[in-house]
Amino acid sequence: EVQLVQSGAEVKKPGESLKISCKGSGYSFTSYWIGWVRQMPGKGLEWMGIIYPGDSDTRYSPSFQGQVTISADKSISTAYLQWSSLKASDTAMYYCVRPRVGATFDYWGQGTLVTVSS
Amino acid sequence: DIQMTQSPSSLSASVGDRVTITCQASQDISNYLNWYQQKPGKAPKLLIYDASNLETGVPSRFSGSGSGTDFTFTISSLQPEDIATYYCQQYDNLPSWTFGQGTKVEIK
């Protein structure tokens, strides 16, 4: 059974750094892209970017380029989303997703709630 | 970037009603369009892929159609468990994939 299990909720202050994770299991982690989707409180879905763990090829939505870093450690089947300096506007639920093909996201993580507040 | 205009933003219908949601792309995206359902507090779920293909295990009352710039998502007979927000998503060219703004479906 394919599963994406994300790290737990985080509460951070503006300016702090953060790295959240998404562990894939039940499939060949290096053979599928894995991406991230943001959902701000009460708002819609926004696609952030995606990585191919097999060769670390990474693509970012123009809206998120330079704002976050996506990485993966194939030795532990885990993808990461990180910020170097959080802002209050980064407060959101973040989902990792695994596309079957293209951007057909057939598997989703349970979500990680990130709260940034002074 | 390709913009997706989804409408309506919300709707209220009775159990058994036919519900239709539309999504319009700012340029031709062929059939590179998916539909997702998100229930409160849950991760989204894929319902329709490539504009008109029903995901395995999804009830047949859900359907999708369209190609190019105009797409339609239909619930043929609304059920109480269909209360959710529905999103279209285009994936014509990486990295500029985008979601529609969402349609919140409620029971009248």
mmCIF file of C-alpha atoms in Angstrom, chain B residues 20-77:
data_model
loop_
_atom_site.group_PDB
_atom_site.id
_atom_site.type_symbol
_atom_site.label_atom_id
_atom_site.label_comp_id
_atom_site.label_asym_id
_atom_site.label_seq_id
_atom_site.Cartn_x
_atom_site.Cartn_y
_atom_site.Cartn_z
ATOM 1 C CA THR B 20 -22.301 21.243 -12.636
ATOM 2 C CA ILE B 21 -19.004 23.054 -12.112
ATOM 3 C CA THR B 22 -17.019 24.644 -14.909
ATOM 4 C CA CYS B 23 -13.353 25.426 -15.338
ATOM 5 C CA GLN B 24 -11.959 27.605 -18.111
ATOM 6 C CA ALA B 25 -8.269 27.750 -19.002
ATOM 7 C CA SER B 26 -6.638 30.913 -20.320
ATOM 8 C CA GLN B 27 -5.114 28.891 -23.158
ATOM 9 C CA ASP B 28 -5.433 25.476 -24.754
ATOM 10 C CA ILE B 29 -4.440 22.729 -22.298
ATOM 11 C CA SER B 30 -5.682 19.776 -24.385
ATOM 12 C CA ASN B 31 -7.070 17.314 -21.813
ATOM 13 C CA TYR B 32 -4.454 17.975 -19.127
ATOM 14 C CA LEU B 33 -7.035 18.609 -16.446
ATOM 15 C CA ASN B 34 -7.905 16.810 -13.213
ATOM 16 C CA TRP B 35 -10.675 17.228 -10.642
ATOM 17 C CA TYR B 36 -10.239 16.765 -6.881
ATOM 18 C CA GLN B 37 -12.617 16.615 -3.928
ATOM 19 C CA GLN B 38 -11.616 17.989 -0.540
ATOM 20 C CA LYS B 39 -13.733 17.356 2.527
ATOM 21 C CA PRO B 40 -13.229 19.573 5.607
ATOM 22 C CA GLY B 41 -10.056 18.727 7.511
ATOM 23 C CA LYS B 42 -8.959 16.148 4.948
ATOM 24 C CA ALA B 43 -6.445 15.940 2.139
ATOM 25 C CA PRO B 44 -7.846 16.280 -1.383
ATOM 26 C CA LYS B 45 -8.826 13.155 -3.301
ATOM 27 C CA LEU B 46 -8.468 12.578 -7.042
ATOM 28 C CA LEU B 47 -11.841 12.011 -8.736
ATOM 29 C CA ILE B 48 -11.317 12.620 -12.467
ATOM 30 C CA TYR B 49 -8.070 12.583 -14.433
ATOM 31 C CA ASP B 50 -7.273 13.672 -17.984
ATOM 32 C CA ALA B 51 -10.547 15.610 -18.122
ATOM 33 C CA SER B 52 -12.919 12.676 -18.370
ATOM 34 C CA ASN B 53 -11.493 9.525 -16.795
ATOM 35 C CA LEU B 54 -13.043 8.316 -13.559
ATOM 36 C CA GLU B 55 -10.482 7.334 -10.937
ATOM 37 C CA THR B 56 -10.781 3.744 -9.730
ATOM 38 C CA GLY B 57 -13.219 3.405 -6.855
ATOM 39 C CA VAL B 58 -14.948 6.738 -7.435
ATOM 40 C CA PRO B 59 -18.753 6.529 -7.770
ATOM 41 C CA SER B 60 -20.080 6.784 -11.301
ATOM 42 C CA ARG B 61 -22.293 9.771 -10.430
ATOM 43 C CA PHE B 62 -19.136 11.850 -10.855
ATOM 44 C CA SER B 63 -18.049 12.692 -14.392
ATOM 45 C CA GLY B 64 -15.944 15.146 -16.333
ATOM 46 C CA SER B 65 -15.844 16.410 -19.894
ATOM 47 C CA GLY B 66 -14.182 18.959 -22.115
ATOM 48 C CA SER B 67 -10.915 19.688 -23.855
ATOM 49 C CA GLY B 68 -8.942 22.694 -24.979
ATOM 50 C CA THR B 69 -10.062 25.563 -22.753
ATOM 51 C CA ASP B 70 -13.504 24.593 -21.435
ATOM 52 C CA PHE B 71 -14.166 21.823 -18.955
ATOM 53 C CA THR B 72 -17.144 20.609 -16.958
ATOM 54 C CA PHE B 73 -17.448 18.498 -13.806
ATOM 55 C CA THR B 74 -20.823 16.955 -13.015
ATOM 56 C CA ILE B 75 -22.406 15.173 -10.085
ATOM 57 C CA SER B 76 -25.437 13.487 -11.622
ATOM 58 C CA SER B 77 -27.350 13.033 -8.366
#
